[in-house]
C-alpha positions as a printed Julia matrix, in Angstrom:
172×3 Matrix{Float64}:
 -20.09   0.58  22.84
 -18.58   1.84  19.59
 -15.14   3.46  19.74
 -13.82   6.3   17.6
 -10.31   7.78  17.61
  -9.96  11.3   16.24
  -6.63  13.06  15.72
  -6.52  16.82  15.84
  -9.58  16.66  18.07
  -9.0   19.71  20.25
 -10.44  22.28  17.81
 -12.1   22.85  14.46
 -13.28  19.92  12.37
 -11.79  17.37  14.76
 -13.66  18.75  17.75
 -16.9   19.0   15.75
 -16.6   15.34  14.72
 -15.79  14.33  18.3
 -18.82  16.22  19.62
 -21.15  14.59  17.1
 -20.0   11.08  17.99
 -19.96  11.76  21.74
 -23.57  12.94  21.59
 -24.45   9.76  19.65
 -23.16   7.63  22.53
 -19.79   6.58  21.16
 -16.65   6.3   23.25
 -14.51   9.12  21.86
 -10.73   9.04  22.08
  -9.57  12.57  21.3
  -5.93  12.91  20.29
  -4.13  16.24  20.08
  -0.72  17.77  20.63
  -1.63  20.61  22.97
  -2.58  19.08  26.32
  -4.38  22.18  27.66
  -6.63  22.47  24.62
  -7.25  18.73  24.76
  -8.37  18.93  28.39
 -10.83  21.68  27.43
 -12.13  19.63  24.48
 -12.66  16.51  26.61
 -14.43  18.62  29.23
 -16.77  20.01  26.56
 -17.49  16.51  25.25
 -18.27  15.06  28.68
 -20.38  18.07  29.74
 -22.58  17.46  26.73
 -23.22  13.92  27.96
 -20.61  12.16  25.89
 -17.96   9.63  26.85
 -14.51  10.93  26.01
 -10.89  10.6   26.98
  -7.93  12.55  25.7
  -4.48  11.35  24.71
  -1.93  14.13  24.33
   0.99  13.7   21.99
   2.46  14.49  18.61
   0.89  12.5   15.78
   3.97  13.09  13.66
   5.69  10.59  15.99
   4.97   7.09  14.64
   5.7    5.46  18.01
   3.15   7.67  19.77
   0.48   6.92  17.17
   1.14   3.17  17.31
   0.88   3.37  21.1
  -2.49   5.13  20.79
  -3.81   2.32  18.61
  -2.53  -0.34  20.98
  -3.75   1.37  24.17
  -7.22   2.06  22.75
  -7.53  -1.53  21.56
  -6.45  -2.84  24.96
  -8.76  -0.49  26.89
 -11.89  -0.8   24.75
 -11.48  -4.07  22.87
 -11.06  -2.49  19.46
 -11.46   0.55  17.28
 -14.54   0.99  15.11
 -13.59   4.25  13.4
 -10.32   6.17  13.17
 -10.42   9.74  11.84
  -7.11  11.22  10.64
  -7.74  14.93  10.98
  -4.57  16.49  12.44
  -2.91  19.1   10.26
  -0.65  22.1   10.29
   0.03  24.75   7.73
   2.22  27.74   7.07
   1.25  30.61   4.82
   3.94  32.22   2.72
   5.84  32.26  -0.51
   8.04  29.26  -1.11
  11.16  31.43  -1.04
  10.24  32.6    2.46
   9.59  29.13   3.88
  12.26  27.05   5.54
  12.97  23.37   5.24
  11.67  23.08   8.8
   8.36  24.66   7.72
   7.92  22.07   4.99
   8.97  19.25   7.3
   6.49  20.19  10.05
   3.56  20.56   7.63
   4.42  17.29   5.88
   4.9   15.35   9.11
   1.71  16.62  10.73
  -0.57  16.8    7.7
   0.58  13.79   5.66
   2.73  11.41   7.7
   0.37  11.54  10.68
  -2.33  10.12   8.41
   0.01   7.35   7.27
   0.85   6.5   10.89
  -2.79   6.75  11.98
  -3.95   4.54   9.14
  -1.34   1.91   9.96
  -2.24   1.98  13.67
  -5.93   1.66  12.83
  -5.32  -1.21  10.42
  -3.29  -3.05  13.08
  -6.4   -2.93  15.28
  -8.94  -3.59  12.52
  -7.32  -6.34  10.43
  -7.57  -9.07  13.11
 -11.33  -8.52  13.45
 -11.88  -7.7    9.76
 -13.93  -4.59  10.44
 -13.64  -0.86  10.96
 -13.49   2.38   9.02
 -10.7    4.88   8.5
 -11.59   8.42   7.51
  -8.97  10.7    5.99
  -9.62  14.42   6.19
  -8.18  15.97   3.06
  -8.82  19.29   1.38
  -9.99  20.75  -1.89
  -6.54  22.36  -1.95
  -5.14  18.92  -2.8
  -7.01  19.13  -6.1
  -6.87  22.87  -6.72
  -3.82  24.31  -4.98
  -3.68  27.9   -3.82
  -0.76  30.3   -3.81
   1.12  30.79  -0.53
   0.16  27.29   0.65
   2.54  25.01  -1.27
   3.52  22.95   1.79
  -0.08  22.29   2.83
  -1.34  21.63  -0.71
   1.48  19.17  -1.33
   0.86  17.35   1.93
  -2.88  17.02   1.26
  -2.19  15.76  -2.28
   0.08  13.14  -0.71
  -2.77  12.11   1.61
  -5.02  11.56  -1.4
  -2.4    9.53  -3.27
  -1.59   7.39  -0.23
  -5.26   6.75   0.48
  -6.1    5.71  -3.06
  -3.06   3.42  -3.33
  -3.77   1.76   0.03
  -7.47   1.44  -0.82
  -6.52  -0.45  -3.99
  -4.25  -2.76  -1.95
  -7.01  -3.5    0.55
  -9.54  -4.21  -2.2
  -7.1   -6.55  -3.95
  -6.45  -8.4   -0.7
 -10.17  -8.91   0.02
């Protein structure tokens, strides 16, 4: 049975991806911060005939994300696909945003993808297989006003992904 981990899987794009893979017979590990929404998402996935479990926690916590990778590997024997989808945003002019606003968006939108990628690679390197999918945004390439924190975080995702991709190719 193929195993997919999806962060930010309780709504939106994450839930849509989870539903598609659950219907295709994959074991879905849905990860999200809000436990109540996660329970609803897992219920939806299993009602539609899929196999899904939920792990609630904050993907901006590197220890939590590493634990997800380890626990999924232990429970299912590996991870075939890891989708880094979690994000947060705040809309407003830079002068109206706080340092905490920028920190939360950066930690959830960018650093969670770094942590997720590293957790996935820890599971995938020993078996030399697997895929990591980063969910970015067109706003990384063409920023929009009132979304500086989000646009910056998504641009960081793109830069990180391209740099790491080059490292992995060079190591192959």
